[in-house]
């Protein structure tokens, strides 16, 4: 046993959502063992895990228990509850079963297919996926519950490599693939046309030129996808939301569909990014290229500014140098060359290193370290910003759309749902959001009530105390 081989540290038990608790002798042996639960990206059902931390090496191992019979048992129990008239409890078990399938079957299979696409067929697809995810993240449109699931982003990138249109071959570079992804998001008619990914099947033997080829989807499989799409269209399920399918997911049930409001924003942002790229190509300069990865904040009802010390993932943000244009970089190079001695070659990494202060022993400092603002050491995978966003979604549900950069962004943006917030309703008990009565107005015998957005912003400030630096309410 790993814990028995590394003695010296007591075992601790707790919950990841709230930090680690007091010492507990649950696991005998040495290294710290933490029992807890974590939330899924799609729904917030908890799953058990075990953390084994080695204090000497600093490594943490997360273990989960896989029970292959669990989905069968959940399905059988859900049927029994539904026959007994307990539909809400049966629906909860169905969601638990879908989550088990998503984590233990659908995601591993999807990962293997994307990995095969990048490594054996289209090496440029890897860079395209990273660029697309970073673009979605910078515009606060990546990740659940407030954006596009990462699997759907990967399927969009896979689509442009596996099924090129307009007589074009597959993109030869990651940048070309990224532009085609933007074109797909900006122009695809999701309500009228089927968008399917054909991963194909690799040949058992490579061809003579040594490149693995794809045989493609069988005609009957594609016809089944088209039939499922036509049936969903006739039943009125398609509202124009982003919906992408594959051979084993004809109904888009594994990753779901992107909400219509987010699909429209994706279309607008992708079209704006294409215009910026076209302007850069026409002008022969990349001065406007950083605008492609810059999120406009003026379109939201309010913007929350986060305390940087509370953002655990801010190291995932790209450096400022990533958004410098070639003109600025050339100016920096010319300045460094002018400062160098004649005939001396200047290297950027050495110039940057020399600009950083060294300690008394001459060693350059490592990344700046901050004290844990939550006062609990060893909080593995703890992301307070993500938990705060999850709480906002759980509290306000359909009344509020929350947007955030999952890779350590410094802002959280909110957009009120006008169908709920700005619609007068009769004042009753247990209303969905914070409401206030309108003096002198009635609907039947009850007074008229409207949403009190000012009070809800104050609630958000209290809920995010310690994380929020400021909240800016914008008027449009």
Coordinates of C-alpha atoms in Angstrom, one line a residue:
X1 CA 0.0 0.0 0.0
X2 CA 1.3 3.4 -0.9
X3 CA 0.3 5.0 2.4
X4 CA 2.0 2.3 4.4
X5 CA 5.3 2.8 2.5
X6 CA 5.4 6.5 3.3
X7 CA 4.9 7.0 7.0
X8 CA 5.1 10.2 9.0
X9 CA 1.9 12.2 8.2
X10 CA -1.6 11.7 9.7
X11 CA -4.6 11.1 7.6
X12 CA -7.2 13.9 7.1
X13 CA -10.7 13.7 5.8
X14 CA -12.9 16.5 4.5
X15 CA -14.7 17.8 1.5
X16 CA -13.1 19.5 -1.5
X17 CA -15.9 22.1 -1.8
X18 CA -15.2 23.4 1.7
X19 CA -11.5 22.6 2.2
X20 CA -10.0 19.8 4.3
X21 CA -11.3 19.1 7.8
X22 CA -9.8 17.8 11.1
X23 CA -7.5 14.8 11.4
X24 CA -9.2 11.5 11.1
X25 CA -7.9 8.0 11.4
X26 CA -9.9 6.6 8.5
X27 CA -6.9 5.3 6.6
X28 CA -4.1 3.6 8.5
X29 CA -0.6 4.2 7.3
X30 CA 1.5 7.3 6.6
X31 CA 0.7 9.9 4.0
X32 CA -2.2 12.3 4.2
X33 CA -5.3 10.8 2.8
X34 CA -8.3 13.1 2.0
X35 CA -11.8 11.9 1.4
X36 CA -14.1 14.3 -0.4
X37 CA -16.4 15.0 -3.3
X38 CA -16.3 17.1 -6.4
X39 CA -18.9 18.6 -8.7
X40 CA -19.2 17.8 -12.4
X41 CA -19.1 20.4 -15.1
X42 CA -22.6 19.7 -16.3
X43 CA -24.6 19.1 -13.1
X44 CA -23.5 19.5 -9.5
X45 CA -23.9 16.0 -8.3
X46 CA -21.0 14.9 -6.1
X47 CA -18.7 12.0 -6.7
X48 CA -16.4 10.4 -4.1
X49 CA -12.7 10.4 -4.4
X50 CA -9.6 9.8 -2.3
X51 CA -6.6 12.1 -2.3
X52 CA -3.2 10.7 -1.3
X53 CA -0.7 13.5 -0.6
X54 CA 3.0 12.9 -0.3
X55 CA 4.5 15.8 1.7
X56 CA 8.1 15.1 0.7
X57 CA 7.6 15.0 -3.1
X58 CA 4.6 17.3 -3.2
X59 CA 2.7 14.9 -5.4
X60 CA -1.0 14.3 -5.0
X61 CA -2.8 11.2 -6.3
X62 CA -6.6 11.3 -6.8
X63 CA -8.3 7.9 -6.8
X64 CA -11.9 7.1 -7.7
X65 CA -13.8 3.8 -7.4
X66 CA -15.3 2.4 -10.7
X67 CA -18.3 0.2 -10.4
X68 CA -19.3 -1.2 -13.8
X69 CA -22.8 -2.2 -12.5
X70 CA -23.7 1.2 -11.3
X71 CA -25.5 2.5 -14.4
X72 CA -27.6 -0.7 -14.6
X73 CA -28.6 -0.4 -10.9
X74 CA -29.4 3.3 -11.3
X75 CA -31.6 2.6 -14.4
X76 CA -33.5 -0.2 -12.7
X77 CA -34.1 1.9 -9.6
X78 CA -35.3 4.8 -11.7
X79 CA -37.8 2.6 -13.4
X80 CA -39.2 1.4 -10.1
X81 CA -39.5 4.9 -8.7
X82 CA -41.2 6.1 -11.9
X83 CA -43.8 3.2 -11.7
X84 CA -44.4 4.3 -8.1
X85 CA -45.2 7.8 -9.2
X86 CA -42.0 9.3 -7.8
X87 CA -40.9 11.1 -11.0
X88 CA -38.6 13.7 -9.4
X89 CA -36.5 11.1 -7.7
X90 CA -36.4 9.0 -10.8
X91 CA -35.2 12.0 -12.8
X92 CA -32.4 12.5 -10.3
X93 CA -31.3 8.9 -10.7
X94 CA -31.4 9.3 -14.5
X95 CA -29.2 12.3 -14.2
X96 CA -26.8 10.4 -12.0
X97 CA -26.7 7.6 -14.6
X98 CA -26.0 10.0 -17.4
X99 CA -23.2 11.5 -15.4
X100 CA -21.7 8.1 -14.7
X101 CA -21.8 7.4 -18.5
X102 CA -20.3 10.8 -19.3
X103 CA -17.4 10.5 -16.9
X104 CA -16.5 6.8 -17.4
X105 CA -17.5 6.0 -21.0
X106 CA -18.3 9.1 -23.2
X107 CA -15.4 11.3 -22.1
X108 CA -12.7 8.6 -22.4
X109 CA -14.0 7.6 -25.8
X110 CA -14.1 11.2 -27.0
X111 CA -10.6 11.8 -25.7
X112 CA -9.2 8.8 -27.6
X113 CA -10.8 10.0 -30.8
X114 CA -9.5 13.5 -30.5
X115 CA -6.1 12.1 -29.6
X116 CA -6.2 9.9 -32.7
X117 CA -7.2 12.8 -34.9
X118 CA -4.3 14.9 -33.7
X119 CA -1.6 12.3 -33.6
X120 CA -2.3 10.1 -36.6
X121 CA -4.3 12.1 -39.1
X122 CA -4.0 15.9 -38.6
X123 CA -1.2 17.2 -36.4
X124 CA -2.4 20.8 -36.9
X125 CA -5.7 20.0 -35.2
X126 CA -4.0 20.1 -31.8
X127 CA -3.0 23.8 -32.2
X128 CA -6.4 24.6 -33.6
X129 CA -8.2 23.1 -30.6
X130 CA -6.0 25.1 -28.2
X131 CA -6.5 28.3 -30.1
X132 CA -10.3 27.8 -30.2
X133 CA -10.5 27.0 -26.5
X134 CA -8.4 30.0 -25.7
X135 CA -10.6 32.2 -27.9
X136 CA -13.7 31.0 -26.2
X137 CA -12.2 31.4 -22.8
X138 CA -11.0 34.9 -23.4
X139 CA -14.6 35.8 -24.5
X140 CA -15.9 34.1 -21.3
X141 CA -17.8 31.5 -23.4
X142 CA -16.0 28.3 -22.4
X143 CA -17.0 25.7 -19.9
X144 CA -20.2 24.9 -18.1
X145 CA -22.5 26.1 -16.6
X146 CA -22.0 29.4 -18.4
X147 CA -20.6 28.5 -21.8
X148 CA -19.7 26.0 -24.4
X149 CA -18.5 22.6 -23.1
X150 CA -14.9 21.8 -24.0
X151 CA -16.0 18.6 -25.8
X152 CA -18.3 20.6 -28.2
X153 CA -15.4 23.0 -28.9
X154 CA -13.2 20.0 -29.7
X155 CA -16.0 18.6 -32.0
X156 CA -16.2 22.0 -33.8
X157 CA -12.4 21.9 -34.5
X158 CA -12.6 18.2 -35.5
X159 CA -15.4 19.1 -38.0
X160 CA -13.2 21.5 -40.0
X161 CA -10.5 18.8 -40.3
X162 CA -12.7 15.8 -41.1
X163 CA -15.2 17.4 -43.4
X164 CA -13.8 20.4 -45.3
X165 CA -16.3 22.3 -47.5
X166 CA -16.0 24.6 -50.5
X167 CA -13.6 22.3 -52.3
X168 CA -10.9 23.0 -49.7
X169 CA -8.6 20.4 -48.3
X170 CA -8.0 20.0 -44.5
X171 CA -6.2 22.9 -42.9
X172 CA -2.4 22.6 -43.2
X173 CA -1.8 24.7 -40.0
X174 CA -3.4 25.3 -36.7
X175 CA -4.0 29.0 -37.5
X176 CA -5.8 28.1 -40.7
X177 CA -7.9 25.6 -38.8
X178 CA -8.8 28.3 -36.2
X179 CA -10.0 30.7 -38.9
X180 CA -12.1 28.0 -40.4
X181 CA -13.6 27.3 -36.9
X182 CA -14.5 30.9 -36.7
X183 CA -16.1 30.8 -40.2
X184 CA -18.1 27.7 -39.2
X185 CA -19.4 29.4 -36.0
X186 CA -20.2 32.6 -37.9
X187 CA -22.0 31.1 -40.9
X188 CA -23.4 27.7 -40.1
X189 CA -27.3 27.4 -40.2
X190 CA -27.8 25.3 -37.1
X191 CA -31.5 25.1 -37.5
X192 CA -31.5 24.0 -41.1
X193 CA -28.3 22.0 -41.7
X194 CA -26.9 19.0 -40.0
X195 CA -23.5 19.5 -38.5
X196 CA -21.8 16.1 -38.0
X197 CA -18.3 15.0 -37.2
X198 CA -16.9 12.1 -39.2
X199 CA -13.9 10.7 -37.3
X200 CA -13.7 7.8 -39.7
X201 CA -11.8 4.7 -39.1
X202 CA -8.0 4.3 -39.4
X203 CA -6.8 1.6 -41.8
X204 CA -5.4 -1.6 -40.3
X205 CA -2.2 -1.0 -42.3
X206 CA -0.7 2.3 -43.3
X207 CA -0.5 3.1 -47.1
X208 CA 2.7 2.9 -49.0
X209 CA 3.5 6.6 -48.3
X210 CA 3.4 5.9 -44.6
X211 CA 0.4 8.2 -43.7
X212 CA -2.6 6.8 -42.0
X213 CA -5.8 7.4 -44.0
X214 CA -9.4 7.5 -42.8
X215 CA -12.1 5.5 -44.6
X216 CA -14.9 7.8 -43.5
X217 CA -18.4 7.2 -42.1
X218 CA -20.6 4.6 -43.8
X219 CA -23.5 6.0 -45.8
X220 CA -26.0 4.2 -43.6
X221 CA -24.6 5.8 -40.5
X222 CA -24.7 9.3 -42.0
X223 CA -28.3 8.6 -43.2
X224 CA -29.2 7.7 -39.6
X225 CA -27.8 11.0 -38.4
X226 CA -29.7 12.9 -41.0
X227 CA -32.9 11.1 -40.1
X228 CA -32.5 12.0 -36.4
X229 CA -31.9 15.6 -37.3
X230 CA -35.0 15.8 -39.6
X231 CA -37.1 14.2 -36.8
X232 CA -35.9 16.8 -34.3
X233 CA -36.5 19.6 -36.8
X234 CA -40.1 18.4 -37.4
X235 CA -40.8 18.1 -33.6
X236 CA -39.7 21.7 -33.1
X237 CA -36.7 20.8 -30.9
X238 CA -34.3 22.8 -33.1
X239 CA -34.4 26.5 -32.2
X240 CA -31.2 27.5 -33.9
X241 CA -29.0 26.5 -31.1
X242 CA -25.5 25.0 -31.8
X243 CA -25.9 21.3 -32.2
X244 CA -23.1 19.0 -33.4
X245 CA -23.4 15.2 -33.5
X246 CA -21.2 12.2 -34.2
X247 CA -21.8 8.6 -35.3
X248 CA -22.5 7.4 -31.8
X249 CA -24.4 10.5 -30.6
X250 CA -27.1 11.1 -33.2
X251 CA -29.3 13.0 -30.8
X252 CA -26.6 15.2 -29.3
X253 CA -27.3 13.8 -25.9
X254 CA -23.8 13.2 -24.6
X255 CA -22.7 16.9 -24.6
X256 CA -26.0 18.6 -25.2
X257 CA -26.6 21.7 -27.2
X258 CA -25.4 25.3 -26.7
X259 CA -28.2 27.6 -25.6
X260 CA -29.7 29.8 -28.3
X261 CA -28.5 33.1 -26.6
X262 CA -24.9 31.8 -26.5
X263 CA -25.1 30.5 -30.0
X264 CA -26.1 34.0 -31.2
X265 CA -23.3 35.6 -29.3
X266 CA -20.8 33.0 -30.7
X267 CA -22.0 33.9 -34.2
X268 CA -21.5 37.7 -33.5
X269 CA -18.1 37.3 -31.9
X270 CA -16.9 34.9 -34.6
X271 CA -18.0 37.3 -37.3
X272 CA -16.3 40.2 -35.6
X273 CA -13.1 38.2 -35.2
X274 CA -13.1 37.3 -38.9
X275 CA -13.5 41.0 -39.8
X276 CA -10.5 41.9 -37.6
X277 CA -8.4 39.1 -39.2
X278 CA -9.4 40.3 -42.7
X279 CA -8.5 43.9 -41.8
X280 CA -5.1 42.8 -40.7
X281 CA -4.5 40.8 -43.9
X282 CA -5.6 43.8 -46.0
X283 CA -3.4 46.2 -44.2
X284 CA -0.5 43.9 -44.0
X285 CA -0.1 44.5 -40.3
X286 CA -1.2 42.7 -37.1
X287 CA -1.9 45.8 -35.2
X288 CA -5.6 44.8 -34.8
X289 CA -5.0 41.1 -34.2
X290 CA -5.1 41.3 -30.4
X291 CA -8.7 42.4 -30.7
X292 CA -9.6 38.9 -31.7
X293 CA -8.8 37.7 -28.2
X294 CA -10.1 40.7 -26.3
X295 CA -13.5 40.4 -24.8
X296 CA -15.8 43.4 -24.9
X297 CA -17.5 44.0 -21.5
X298 CA -19.9 46.8 -22.5
X299 CA -22.6 44.3 -23.5
X300 CA -23.3 43.0 -20.0
X301 CA -25.6 44.4 -17.3
X302 CA -22.9 44.2 -14.6
X303 CA -19.3 43.2 -14.3
X304 CA -17.7 41.8 -11.2
X305 CA -14.0 42.6 -10.7
X306 CA -12.3 39.9 -8.7
X307 CA -9.5 40.1 -6.2
X308 CA -6.4 38.8 -8.0
X309 CA -5.1 37.1 -4.9
X310 CA -8.2 34.9 -4.8
X311 CA -7.9 33.8 -8.4
X312 CA -6.1 30.4 -8.1
X313 CA -5.8 29.9 -11.9
X314 CA -4.6 33.3 -12.9
X315 CA -1.2 31.7 -13.9
X316 CA -3.1 30.2 -16.8
X317 CA -3.6 33.6 -18.4
X318 CA -1.4 34.4 -21.4
X319 CA 1.3 36.9 -20.7
X320 CA 1.0 40.5 -22.0
X321 CA 3.7 39.8 -24.5
X322 CA 1.3 37.4 -26.3
X323 CA -0.8 40.4 -27.4
X324 CA 2.0 42.6 -28.6
X325 CA 2.0 43.3 -32.3
X326 CA 5.0 42.6 -34.6
X327 CA 5.6 46.3 -34.9
X328 CA 6.0 46.7 -31.2
X329 CA 8.2 43.6 -31.0
X330 CA 10.4 45.0 -33.8
X331 CA 10.8 48.3 -31.9
X332 CA 11.8 46.4 -28.7
X333 CA 14.3 44.4 -30.7
X334 CA 15.8 47.5 -32.3
X335 CA 16.1 49.2 -28.9
X336 CA 17.8 46.1 -27.4
X337 CA 20.1 45.9 -30.3
X338 CA 21.0 49.6 -30.0
X339 CA 21.8 49.2 -26.3
X340 CA 24.1 46.2 -27.1
X341 CA 27.8 46.5 -27.9
X342 CA 28.8 46.5 -31.6
X343 CA 28.9 43.0 -32.9
X344 CA 27.2 41.5 -29.8
X345 CA 24.1 39.3 -30.5
X346 CA 21.1 40.0 -28.3
X347 CA 18.8 37.2 -27.1
X348 CA 15.3 38.1 -25.7
X349 CA 15.3 35.5 -22.9
X350 CA 18.7 36.7 -21.5
X351 CA 17.5 40.3 -21.7
X352 CA 14.3 39.5 -19.8
X353 CA 16.2 37.5 -17.2
X354 CA 18.7 40.2 -16.6
X355 CA 15.9 42.7 -16.0
X356 CA 14.6 40.6 -13.1
X357 CA 16.2 41.3 -9.7
X358 CA 18.3 38.5 -8.2
X359 CA 18.5 37.6 -4.5
X360 CA 21.6 37.8 -2.3
X361 CA 22.9 34.6 -3.7
X362 CA 22.6 35.7 -7.3
X363 CA 19.7 33.3 -8.0
X364 CA 16.8 34.7 -10.0
X365 CA 13.5 34.5 -8.1
X366 CA 10.8 32.0 -9.1
X367 CA 7.1 32.8 -9.6
X368 CA 5.8 35.2 -7.0
X369 CA 4.2 33.3 -4.1
X370 CA 1.2 34.5 -2.2
X371 CA -0.1 33.3 1.2
X372 CA -3.2 31.2 1.0
X373 CA -6.0 33.7 1.5
X374 CA -8.3 30.9 2.7
X375 CA -6.0 29.9 5.6
X376 CA -6.0 26.1 4.8
X377 CA -2.9 24.5 3.3
X378 CA -3.0 21.6 0.8
X379 CA -6.2 22.6 -0.9
X380 CA -5.8 20.5 -4.1
X381 CA -7.8 21.6 -7.1
X382 CA -9.7 24.2 -5.1
X383 CA -11.0 27.0 -7.4
X384 CA -13.1 29.5 -5.4
X385 CA -14.0 31.5 -8.5
X386 CA -15.6 28.5 -10.2
X387 CA -17.5 27.6 -7.0
X388 CA -18.7 31.2 -6.8
X389 CA -20.0 31.0 -10.4
X390 CA -21.7 27.7 -9.6
X391 CA -23.4 29.3 -6.6
X392 CA -24.7 32.2 -8.7
X393 CA -26.1 29.7 -11.3
X394 CA -27.8 27.7 -8.6
X395 CA -29.3 30.7 -6.8
X396 CA -30.6 32.7 -9.8
X397 CA -31.1 29.9 -12.3
X398 CA -32.8 31.2 -15.5
X399 CA -32.9 34.8 -14.2
X400 CA -29.2 35.4 -14.7
X401 CA -26.6 34.3 -17.3
X402 CA -23.1 34.2 -15.8
X403 CA -20.0 34.5 -17.9
X404 CA -16.4 34.0 -16.8
X405 CA -13.0 33.1 -18.1
X406 CA -12.3 29.6 -16.7
X407 CA -8.5 30.1 -17.1
X408 CA -8.0 32.6 -14.4
X409 CA -9.9 35.6 -15.7
X410 CA -10.2 38.7 -13.6
X411 CA -13.9 39.4 -14.4
X412 CA -17.3 37.8 -14.1
X413 CA -20.0 39.3 -16.2
X414 CA -23.7 39.0 -15.7
X415 CA -26.7 39.4 -18.1
X416 CA -30.2 39.5 -16.7
X417 CA -32.9 37.5 -18.5
X418 CA -35.5 40.1 -19.6
X419 CA -38.3 37.6 -19.7
X420 CA -38.0 37.1 -16.0
X421 CA -36.4 40.3 -14.6
X422 CA -38.3 42.9 -16.6
X423 CA -41.6 41.2 -16.8
X424 CA -44.2 42.3 -14.2
X425 CA -45.9 39.4 -12.3
X426 CA -48.5 39.1 -9.5
X427 CA -46.8 39.3 -6.1
X428 CA -47.0 35.9 -4.3
X429 CA -45.0 34.1 -1.8
X430 CA -41.8 32.1 -2.7
X431 CA -41.1 33.9 -5.9
X432 CA -38.1 32.9 -8.1
X433 CA -35.9 35.9 -7.5
X434 CA -35.8 39.0 -5.2
X435 CA -39.0 41.0 -6.1
X436 CA -40.5 44.3 -5.0
X437 CA -44.1 45.4 -5.3
X438 CA -45.1 48.3 -7.5
X439 CA -47.2 50.8 -5.6
X440 CA -50.6 51.5 -7.0
X441 CA -50.7 48.7 -9.6
X442 CA -52.5 45.3 -9.4
X443 CA -53.0 42.2 -11.4
X444 CA -56.5 41.1 -10.4
X445 CA -56.5 41.2 -6.7
X446 CA -52.7 41.0 -6.2
X447 CA -50.2 43.8 -6.4
X448 CA -47.8 43.9 -9.3
X449 CA -44.1 43.0 -8.6
X450 CA -41.0 43.5 -10.6
X451 CA -37.4 42.1 -10.0
X452 CA -35.3 44.1 -7.6
X453 CA -32.0 43.9 -9.5
X454 CA -30.3 46.4 -7.1
X455 CA -31.0 44.0 -4.2
X456 CA -29.8 41.1 -6.2
X457 CA -26.5 42.8 -7.0
X458 CA -26.1 43.4 -3.2
X459 CA -26.8 39.7 -2.6
X460 CA -24.1 38.8 -5.1
X461 CA -21.7 41.1 -3.3
X462 CA -22.4 39.4 0.0
X463 CA -22.2 35.9 -1.5
X464 CA -18.8 36.7 -3.0
X465 CA -17.3 38.5 0.0
X466 CA -13.6 38.0 0.0
X467 CA -13.5 37.3 -3.7
X468 CA -15.0 40.5 -5.1
X469 CA -13.1 43.7 -5.4
X470 CA -15.8 45.8 -7.1
X471 CA -19.1 45.4 -9.0
X472 CA -19.8 47.8 -11.9
X473 CA -23.5 48.1 -12.9
X474 CA -23.7 49.2 -16.5
X475 CA -26.6 51.1 -18.2
X476 CA -27.2 50.4 -21.8

